[in-house]
Short mmCIF file of C-alpha atoms in Angstrom, two decimals:
data_model
loop_
_atom_site.label_atom_id
_atom_site.label_comp_id
_atom_site.label_asym_id
_atom_site.label_seq_id
_atom_site.Cartn_x
_atom_site.Cartn_y
_atom_site.Cartn_z
CA MET N 1 108.05 96.05 -0.87
CA ARG N 2 106.97 98.32 1.93
CA LEU N 3 106.14 95.33 4.05
CA PHE N 4 109.53 93.80 3.28
CA ARG N 5 111.24 97.01 4.30
CA SER N 6 109.38 97.25 7.55
CA LYS N 7 110.10 93.58 8.22
CA ARG N 8 113.78 94.29 7.66
CA TRP N 9 113.71 97.13 10.17
CA TRP N 10 111.93 94.96 12.69
CA PHE N 11 114.60 92.32 12.23
CA LEU N 12 117.34 94.89 12.73
CA ALA N 13 115.68 96.24 15.85
CA LEU N 14 115.33 92.69 17.17
CA ILE N 15 119.04 91.96 16.69
CA LEU N 16 119.99 95.26 18.32
CA SER N 17 117.81 94.65 21.36
CA VAL N 18 119.11 91.09 21.72
CA LEU N 19 122.68 92.44 21.65
CA ILE N 20 121.92 95.15 24.20
CA PHE N 21 120.28 92.54 26.41
CA THR N 22 123.37 90.31 26.04
CA ILE N 23 125.66 93.16 27.07
CA ASN N 24 123.65 93.83 30.21
CA PHE N 25 123.23 90.15 31.00
CA THR N 26 126.89 89.18 30.61
CA ALA N 27 128.02 92.29 32.45
CA LYS N 28 126.15 90.92 35.46
CA ASN N 29 126.93 87.23 34.97
CA LYS N 30 130.70 86.99 34.71
CA ASP N 31 130.69 83.21 35.18
CA LEU N 32 128.52 82.67 32.14
CA PHE N 33 130.74 84.99 30.11
CA ASN N 34 133.86 83.09 31.16
CA ARG N 35 132.26 79.74 30.33
CA LEU N 36 131.30 80.98 26.87
CA GLY N 37 134.75 82.37 26.21
CA LEU N 38 136.73 79.35 27.39
CA PRO N 39 136.41 77.12 24.28
CA VAL N 40 137.12 79.98 21.88
CA ILE N 41 140.19 81.20 23.74
CA THR N 42 141.45 77.64 24.26
CA ALA N 43 141.09 77.02 20.54
CA ILE N 44 142.93 80.11 19.36
CA SER N 45 145.51 80.55 22.14
CA PRO N 46 148.20 78.20 20.74
CA ALA N 47 148.20 80.08 17.43
CA GLN N 48 148.21 83.39 19.26
CA LYS N 49 151.12 82.32 21.44
CA VAL N 50 153.24 81.34 18.45
CA LEU N 51 152.40 84.44 16.41
CA TYR N 52 152.83 86.85 19.32
CA THR N 53 156.23 85.43 20.23
CA ALA N 54 157.29 85.49 16.57
CA SER N 55 156.25 89.09 16.07
CA LEU N 56 158.02 90.16 19.25
CA THR N 57 161.17 88.42 18.08
CA ILE N 58 161.02 90.29 14.79
CA LYS N 59 160.43 93.57 16.61
CA GLU N 60 163.37 92.88 18.92
CA GLY N 61 165.54 91.97 15.95
CA PHE N 62 164.86 95.27 14.24
CA SER N 63 165.46 97.31 17.35
CA THR N 64 168.70 95.55 18.36
CA ILE N 65 170.63 96.38 15.17
CA PRO N 66 171.12 100.08 16.01
CA GLU N 67 171.46 99.21 19.69
CA MET N 68 174.45 96.97 19.10
CA PHE N 69 176.79 99.93 18.67
CA ALA N 70 175.92 101.36 22.03
CA LEU N 71 176.11 98.05 23.84
CA LYS N 72 179.73 98.14 24.97
CA LYS N 73 179.36 101.51 26.61
CA GLN N 74 176.09 100.46 28.15
CA ASN N 75 177.65 97.28 29.45
CA GLU N 76 180.35 99.20 31.31
CA GLU N 77 177.79 101.53 32.80
CA LEU N 78 175.64 98.62 33.86
CA ARG N 79 178.57 96.89 35.55
CA LYS N 80 179.21 100.04 37.53
CA GLN N 81 175.54 100.20 38.39
CA VAL N 82 175.48 96.57 39.50
CA LYS N 83 178.32 97.23 41.92
CA GLU N 84 176.49 100.20 43.31
CA LEU N 85 173.27 98.25 43.62
CA GLU N 86 175.08 95.42 45.37
CA GLN N 87 176.08 97.89 48.04
CA TYR N 88 172.53 99.18 48.23
CA LYS N 89 171.30 95.63 48.55
CA GLN N 90 173.60 94.96 51.47
CA ARG N 91 172.39 98.11 53.15
CA PHE N 92 168.80 97.19 52.38
CA LEU N 93 169.23 93.75 53.95
CA GLU N 94 170.80 95.40 56.96
CA TYR N 95 167.86 97.79 57.26
CA GLN N 96 165.43 94.94 56.81
CA ARG N 97 167.00 93.04 59.69
CA GLU N 98 166.93 96.16 61.78
CA ASN N 99 163.31 96.80 60.73
CA ILE N 100 162.29 93.31 61.79
CA ASN N 101 163.97 93.78 65.15
CA LEU N 102 162.46 97.20 65.74
CA ARG N 103 159.01 96.04 64.63
CA SER N 104 159.14 93.09 66.98
CA MET N 105 160.26 95.41 69.77
CA LEU N 106 157.28 97.67 69.08
CA GLY N 107 154.93 94.72 68.71
CA LEU N 108 154.07 95.48 65.06
CA LYS N 109 153.21 92.79 62.53
CA GLN N 110 155.99 91.52 60.29
CA ARG N 111 155.92 92.86 56.78
CA ASN N 112 157.08 90.55 54.06
CA PHE N 113 158.54 92.13 50.96
CA GLN N 114 158.56 88.87 49.08
CA TYR N 115 155.44 88.10 47.10
CA GLU N 116 154.35 84.76 45.82
CA LEU N 117 154.65 85.21 42.07
CA GLU N 118 153.31 83.26 39.13
CA ALA N 119 155.17 83.82 35.87
CA ALA N 120 152.96 84.06 32.80
CA GLU N 121 153.44 84.73 29.14
CA VAL N 122 151.53 87.34 27.19
CA ILE N 123 149.70 85.64 24.35
CA GLY N 124 147.72 88.47 22.82
CA ARG N 125 146.69 92.08 22.88
CA ASP N 126 143.42 93.89 22.42
CA PRO N 127 142.90 94.03 18.64
CA GLY N 128 141.42 97.53 18.70
CA ASN N 129 143.03 100.88 19.39
CA TRP N 130 140.77 101.94 22.23
CA PHE N 131 141.41 99.71 25.18
CA ASN N 132 144.49 98.17 26.72
CA VAL N 133 143.75 94.60 27.66
CA ILE N 134 146.20 91.71 27.33
CA LEU N 135 145.72 87.98 27.54
CA ILE N 136 148.10 85.84 29.60
CA ASP N 137 148.47 82.07 29.50
CA LYS N 138 147.87 81.25 33.18
CA GLY N 139 144.53 81.13 34.95
CA GLU N 140 142.48 79.50 37.70
CA ASN N 141 144.44 76.26 37.35
CA ASN N 142 147.55 78.14 38.49
CA GLY N 143 145.82 79.84 41.39
CA ILE N 144 145.21 83.14 39.66
CA ARG N 145 142.02 84.97 40.55
CA LYS N 146 140.29 88.21 39.67
CA ASP N 147 141.83 91.47 40.96
CA MET N 148 145.40 90.32 41.36
CA ALA N 149 148.26 92.68 40.58
CA VAL N 150 150.31 91.97 37.46
CA ILE N 151 153.91 93.22 37.40
CA THR N 152 157.02 92.93 35.28
CA ASP N 153 160.62 93.24 36.39
CA GLN N 154 160.26 96.98 35.72
CA GLY N 155 157.14 97.70 37.73
CA LEU N 156 153.37 97.58 37.82
CA ALA N 157 151.65 96.56 34.58
CA GLY N 158 148.01 96.18 35.60
CA TYR N 159 145.60 93.81 37.28
CA THR N 160 143.49 90.82 36.30
CA ILE N 161 139.87 91.53 35.42
CA SER N 162 138.59 88.12 34.43
CA VAL N 163 140.03 84.67 34.77
CA GLY N 164 139.33 81.40 32.98
CA LYS N 165 140.73 77.94 33.58
CA ASN N 166 144.02 78.56 31.79
CA TYR N 167 143.95 82.18 30.74
CA ALA N 168 143.43 85.58 32.34
CA LYS N 169 142.59 89.01 30.99
CA VAL N 170 144.74 91.81 32.36
CA LEU N 171 143.65 95.45 32.36
CA LEU N 172 146.79 97.54 31.88
CA ILE N 173 147.24 100.71 33.92
CA THR N 174 147.19 102.77 30.72
CA ASP N 175 143.58 101.72 30.02
CA ASP N 176 141.02 104.47 30.41
CA ARG N 177 138.99 102.28 32.75
CA SER N 178 141.81 101.41 35.14
CA SER N 179 142.37 103.15 38.46
CA VAL N 180 145.04 102.33 41.01
CA SER N 181 145.74 104.02 44.32
CA ALA N 182 149.26 105.38 44.27
CA MET N 183 151.67 107.46 46.27
CA ILE N 184 154.60 109.78 45.59
CA GLU N 185 157.50 107.94 47.14
CA ARG N 186 159.40 111.00 48.36
CA THR N 187 156.57 113.09 49.79
CA ARG N 188 154.16 110.24 50.70
CA ASP N 189 151.28 112.10 49.02
CA ASN N 190 148.43 109.83 48.07
CA GLY N 191 146.48 109.98 44.84
CA ILE N 192 144.63 107.90 42.30
CA LEU N 193 146.30 106.79 39.11
CA LYS N 194 143.98 106.81 36.11
CA GLY N 195 144.60 105.51 32.61
CA THR N 196 144.88 107.78 29.60
CA ILE N 197 142.63 110.68 30.35
CA ASP N 198 142.94 114.22 29.07
CA PRO N 199 145.47 115.90 29.24
CA ALA N 200 147.86 112.98 29.67
CA PRO N 201 149.32 111.97 26.30
CA ARG N 202 148.73 108.39 25.18
CA GLY N 203 150.99 105.91 26.91
CA PHE N 204 151.18 108.13 29.97
CA VAL N 205 148.90 108.00 32.98
CA LYS N 206 147.41 110.73 35.11
CA MET N 207 147.63 110.83 38.89
CA VAL N 208 144.69 112.75 40.33
CA PHE N 209 143.43 113.85 43.76
CA LEU N 210 146.87 115.00 44.88
CA PRO N 211 146.64 117.61 47.63
CA GLN N 212 147.21 121.22 46.54
CA GLU N 213 150.12 121.69 48.92
CA ALA N 214 151.98 118.57 47.73
CA ASN N 215 155.41 119.60 46.49
CA LEU N 216 155.90 117.59 43.30
CA VAL N 217 159.12 117.61 41.34
CA LYS N 218 159.81 116.21 37.90
CA GLY N 219 161.34 112.78 38.34
CA ASP N 220 159.54 111.91 41.56
CA VAL N 221 158.98 108.17 41.76
CA VAL N 222 155.38 106.95 42.00
CA ILE N 223 154.70 103.71 43.86
CA SER N 224 151.51 101.83 44.68
CA SER N 225 150.05 102.82 48.03
CA GLY N 226 148.39 99.53 48.92
CA LEU N 227 145.04 101.24 49.55
CA GLY N 228 142.17 99.63 47.72
CA GLY N 229 143.49 96.17 48.40
CA ILE N 230 144.26 95.01 44.86
CA ILE N 231 147.84 96.16 44.37
CA PRO N 232 150.28 95.54 47.25
CA LYS N 233 152.12 98.52 48.66
CA GLY N 234 155.47 99.66 47.32
CA ILE N 235 155.46 98.49 43.72
CA ILE N 236 157.11 100.97 41.38
CA ILE N 237 154.70 102.45 38.85
CA GLY N 238 156.60 105.23 37.13
CA GLU N 239 157.94 108.73 37.47
CA VAL N 240 156.36 112.16 37.42
CA VAL N 241 157.02 114.11 34.22
CA GLU N 242 154.75 117.06 34.89
CA ALA N 243 152.71 118.41 37.78
CA LYS N 244 149.91 120.92 37.42
CA LYS N 245 147.33 122.59 39.60
CA GLU N 246 143.76 121.85 38.66
CA PRO N 247 142.01 125.13 37.72
CA TYR N 248 139.29 126.20 40.18
CA ASP N 249 140.04 123.21 42.33
CA LEU N 250 141.76 122.34 45.56
CA MET N 251 143.66 119.48 44.00
CA GLN N 252 146.57 119.06 41.66
CA TYR N 253 147.44 116.33 39.24
CA ALA N 254 150.59 114.81 37.82
CA ILE N 255 151.36 113.20 34.49
CA VAL N 256 153.23 109.98 35.16
CA ARG N 257 155.35 107.99 32.75
CA PRO N 258 154.91 104.28 33.52
CA GLU N 259 158.10 102.35 34.16
CA VAL N 260 156.87 99.34 32.19
CA ASP N 261 157.44 99.33 28.43
CA PHE N 262 153.94 98.37 27.33
CA GLN N 263 155.02 97.97 23.71
CA LYS N 264 157.27 95.08 24.63
CA LEU N 265 155.28 93.11 27.15
CA GLU N 266 156.38 89.51 26.88
CA GLN N 267 156.55 87.98 30.30
CA VAL N 268 154.66 89.16 33.36
CA PHE N 269 154.29 88.05 36.95
CA VAL N 270 151.03 87.79 38.81
CA ILE N 271 151.21 88.49 42.53
CA LYS N 272 149.29 85.64 44.09
CA SER N 273 149.80 86.50 47.72
CA GLN N 274 151.55 88.86 50.06
CA ASN N 275 152.16 88.70 53.81
CA GLY N 276 151.21 85.06 53.57
CA ASN N 277 147.58 85.96 52.76
CA GLN N 278 145.98 85.24 49.42
CA GLY N 279 145.43 88.38 47.38
CA GLY N 280 142.49 88.99 45.10
CA SER N 281 138.78 89.02 45.70
CA ASN N 282 136.94 86.16 47.29
CA PRO N 283 135.37 83.67 44.92
CA MET G 1 129.86 81.96 4.44
CA MET G 2 131.82 79.58 6.69
CA ALA G 3 134.93 80.35 4.68
CA TYR G 4 134.50 84.03 5.51
CA VAL G 5 134.01 83.26 9.21
CA PHE G 6 137.17 81.18 9.11
CA ILE G 7 139.08 84.03 7.45
CA MET G 8 137.76 86.40 10.10
CA VAL G 9 139.06 84.16 12.91
CA ILE G 10 142.49 84.04 11.28
CA LEU G 11 142.48 87.81 10.79
CA LEU G 12 141.58 88.40 14.43
CA VAL G 13 144.41 86.19 15.68
CA PHE G 14 146.71 87.98 13.26
CA GLN G 15 145.43 91.37 14.43
CA SER G 16 146.06 90.74 18.12
CA THR G 17 149.57 89.41 17.54
CA VAL G 18 151.44 90.29 14.36
CA MET G 19 149.70 93.65 13.84
CA GLU G 20 151.60 94.87 16.91
CA LEU G 21 154.53 95.20 14.50
CA PHE G 22 152.67 97.75 12.42
CA LYS G 23 151.88 100.03 15.31
CA ILE G 24 152.72 103.67 14.65
CA GLY G 25 152.29 106.08 17.52
CA GLY G 26 150.31 103.51 19.47
CA ILE G 27 147.78 103.05 16.68
CA LYS G 28 147.49 100.01 14.43
CA PRO G 29 145.24 99.35 11.43
CA ASP G 30 142.15 97.29 12.27
CA LEU G 31 142.39 94.48 9.73
CA PRO G 32 139.22 92.58 10.75
CA LEU G 33 137.19 95.79 10.65
CA VAL G 34 138.48 96.66 7.17
CA PHE G 35 137.63 93.13 6.10
CA ALA G 36 134.07 93.52 7.38
CA LEU G 37 133.73 96.94 5.72
CA CYS G 38 135.02 95.63 2.40
CA CYS G 39 132.71 92.62 2.69
CA SER G 40 129.76 94.95 2.92
CA LEU G 41 131.05 96.91 -0.07
CA VAL G 42 131.41 93.77 -2.18
CA LYS G 43 128.53 91.66 -0.92
CA GLY G 44 126.02 94.10 0.52
CA GLU G 45 124.80 95.20 3.92
CA ASN G 46 123.61 91.79 5.17
CA MET G 47 126.98 90.15 4.67
CA GLY G 48 128.73 93.24 6.04
CA ALA G 49 126.58 93.25 9.16
CA PHE G 50 127.15 89.53 9.62
CA MET G 51 130.93 89.81 9.26
CA GLY G 52 130.95 92.80 11.61
CA PHE G 53 128.96 90.77 14.09
CA VAL G 54 131.35 87.80 13.88
CA ASN G 55 134.35 90.09 14.28
CA GLY G 56 132.82 91.90 17.25
CA ILE G 57 131.59 88.83 19.08
CA LEU G 58 135.01 87.15 18.81
CA GLU G 59 136.67 90.30 20.08
CA ASP G 60 134.21 90.44 22.98
CA ILE G 61 134.83 86.83 23.92
CA VAL G 62 138.59 87.07 23.86
CA TYR G 63 139.28 90.61 25.07
CA GLY G 64 136.04 92.17 26.23
CA ARG G 65 134.59 92.64 29.66
CA PHE G 66 131.13 91.61 28.57
CA LEU G 67 129.51 90.00 25.57
CA GLY G 68 127.92 91.94 22.73
CA PHE G 69 129.59 95.34 23.01
CA ASN G 70 131.92 95.16 20.02
CA ALA G 71 129.46 92.86 18.27
CA LEU G 72 126.78 95.55 18.43
CA ILE G 73 129.12 98.29 17.21
CA LYS G 74 130.65 96.34 14.34
CA PHE G 75 127.28 94.86 13.32
CA LEU G 76 125.87 98.38 12.99
CA THR G 77 128.97 99.65 11.20
CA GLY G 78 128.84 96.82 8.66
CA TYR G 79 125.15 97.37 8.08
CA ILE G 80 125.40 101.14 7.67
CA GLN G 81 128.39 100.79 5.35
CA GLY G 82 126.52 98.38 3.10
CA TYR G 83 123.17 100.15 3.21
CA PHE G 84 124.44 103.60 2.23
CA THR G 85 126.84 102.42 -0.45
CA ARG G 86 124.31 100.27 -2.33
CA ASP G 87 124.10 102.51 -5.36
CA ILE G 88 127.73 103.54 -5.56
CA PHE G 89 130.03 102.15 -8.21
CA LYS G 90 132.91 100.65 -6.28
CA GLY G 91 135.51 99.99 -8.94
CA PRO G 92 138.35 102.47 -8.36
CA ALA G 93 140.63 102.06 -5.35
CA ILE G 94 140.14 105.68 -4.34
CA ILE G 95 136.44 105.03 -3.76
CA THR G 96 137.17 101.95 -1.65
CA MET G 97 139.63 104.03 0.35
CA SER G 98 137.23 106.91 0.92
CA LEU G 99 134.40 104.59 1.87
CA THR G 100 136.66 102.71 4.32
CA PHE G 101 137.74 106.04 5.80
CA LEU G 102 134.11 107.04 6.29
CA GLY G 103 133.22 103.57 7.56
CA THR G 104 135.96 103.72 10.20
CA LEU G 105 134.72 107.15 11.26
CA VAL G 106 131.21 105.73 11.58
CA TYR G 107 132.61 102.84 13.61
CA ASN G 108 134.43 105.20 15.96
CA ILE G 109 131.41 107.46 16.36
CA ILE G 110 129.17 104.53 17.26
CA PHE G 111 131.94 103.27 19.53
CA ILE G 112 132.20 106.57 21.40
CA PHE G 113 128.43 106.85 21.65
CA LEU G 114 127.96 103.35 23.07
CA SER G 115 131.04 103.63 25.30
CA LEU G 116 129.49 106.69 26.89
CA ILE G 117 126.20 104.85 27.38
CA PHE G 118 127.90 101.83 28.94
CA LYS G 119 130.35 104.09 30.85
CA GLU G 120 133.46 102.55 29.29
CA ILE G 121 135.10 105.91 28.58
CA THR G 122 134.65 109.30 30.18
CA ASN G 123 135.95 111.99 27.86
CA PRO G 124 134.96 111.39 24.21
CA TRP G 125 136.56 114.46 22.60
CA TYR G 126 139.99 113.64 23.90
CA PHE G 127 140.19 110.57 21.69
CA PHE G 128 139.36 112.17 18.38
CA THR G 129 142.77 113.28 17.12
CA PRO G 130 144.97 110.61 18.73
CA ILE G 131 142.81 107.57 17.85
CA VAL G 132 139.93 108.22 15.49
CA LEU G 133 141.71 110.05 12.67
CA PRO G 134 144.93 108.01 12.52
CA SER G 135 143.06 104.71 12.68
CA ALA G 136 140.75 105.85 9.88
CA LEU G 137 143.79 106.80 7.78
CA PHE G 138 145.52 103.48 8.47
CA ASN G 139 142.43 101.52 7.58
CA MET G 140 142.05 103.59 4.44
CA ILE G 141 145.57 102.70 3.32
CA ILE G 142 145.16 98.93 3.68
CA SER G 143 141.60 98.84 2.32
CA PRO G 144 142.34 98.45 -1.44
CA PHE G 145 144.42 95.33 -0.74
CA VAL G 146 141.69 93.80 1.41
CA TYR G 147 139.03 94.74 -1.15
CA TYR G 148 141.06 93.18 -3.94
CA ALA G 149 141.59 90.04 -1.86
CA ILE G 150 137.83 89.69 -1.29
CA VAL G 151 137.08 90.14 -4.98
CA LYS G 152 139.67 87.43 -5.70
CA ILE G 153 138.12 85.13 -3.11
CA GLU G 154 134.68 85.68 -4.65
CA ARG G 155 136.01 84.85 -8.10
CA PHE G 156 137.69 81.77 -6.72
CA PHE G 157 134.43 80.56 -5.17
CA ASP G 158 132.50 81.29 -8.37
CA TYR G 159 135.01 79.32 -10.37
CA TYR G 160 135.02 76.49 -7.86
CA PHE G 161 131.24 76.19 -7.82
CA ASN G 162 130.96 76.56 -11.59
CA VAL G 163 133.37 73.75 -12.17
CA LYS G 164 132.00 71.49 -9.51
CA TYR G 165 128.26 71.82 -10.01
#
């Protein structure tokens, strides 16, 4: 019996060490990991796609019933807003033309605000409660590579962390492990946007390394700063809801509410290139 | 055994899609984990560890950044759950619920411990109230149903094999 027990413990220890070895090995060999994952994900993705879409439809259905009463009012407001935005758009186009002219006069490089986008559907979410990773249905075959920004029509959602032939894993900006270089649009103060870290409540993100003298106001818009090379400059991330000075430190931080509704992610866009160059890391 | 693996695959697909509907305050019950925990209550630590392993490895493949992380955690959780509940009478639902609650806590503690080792998270204490407790409560609530389902499945298999062989 004693021998049996010790054998059992040896077996357990063996399994544990094999697993630890696997973690270290696959953390270093991403290709191998992707190759192993491909058949499994390919096999389950159709079912996931159907179920995910169905559950979102149900969710939408439930949330639209109370919304219906407010729709007429909202519609009028939106019409007004569209008119306003049309005017803004005209002015923006005017400024853009002027910008191009001035830049060419100064000999600066042209900046293109149009990105090459690839639309993708979300087909699944991290099953656990800890991390925020989603699976989208486009991959290498559609020109998507690792470290490309993923946006929605509302703003920045995250970036790709691993890519297979026809799927990609996206790390959302609310994940603890994500960090994005960002900027306060009004004051041009740079900082780093981290996922849910104390004391930001869940679903919010924290912007750190903001200079002590930065004058932050509630409602300030946060955009990506383009530093770091993954996320192009100028994508809306969210707005500041609280700014605080770090105790015993020369920095301050801000709690930022992301613009994207992460509970209702359905369709996303991957930014494949900007300024005519391919984004993402080299293969 | 294969039937259980098949059920686990279905549960995982279900978990990453439909379970989004049952999210309260950003937390959802972990159906595959509860299944693995109940498996180890019904069928012992070996089966529990195996089901935990299958659950974890699938999660790693589909959503993880490297292979073996969740597999290691859920394997250990399943094993511990089965090993320490060997001599407990598991009839009443309240016992299943309490054991699932404890099992989920064990899972989260191992998770935090290994996440710190592999540098996946930075501040462990921050997560305790917003994630660990609510998820343990959620899992506790759904556990009697899962437990009952497994007992039913077992009976079905017994019947099937009795009739056939």
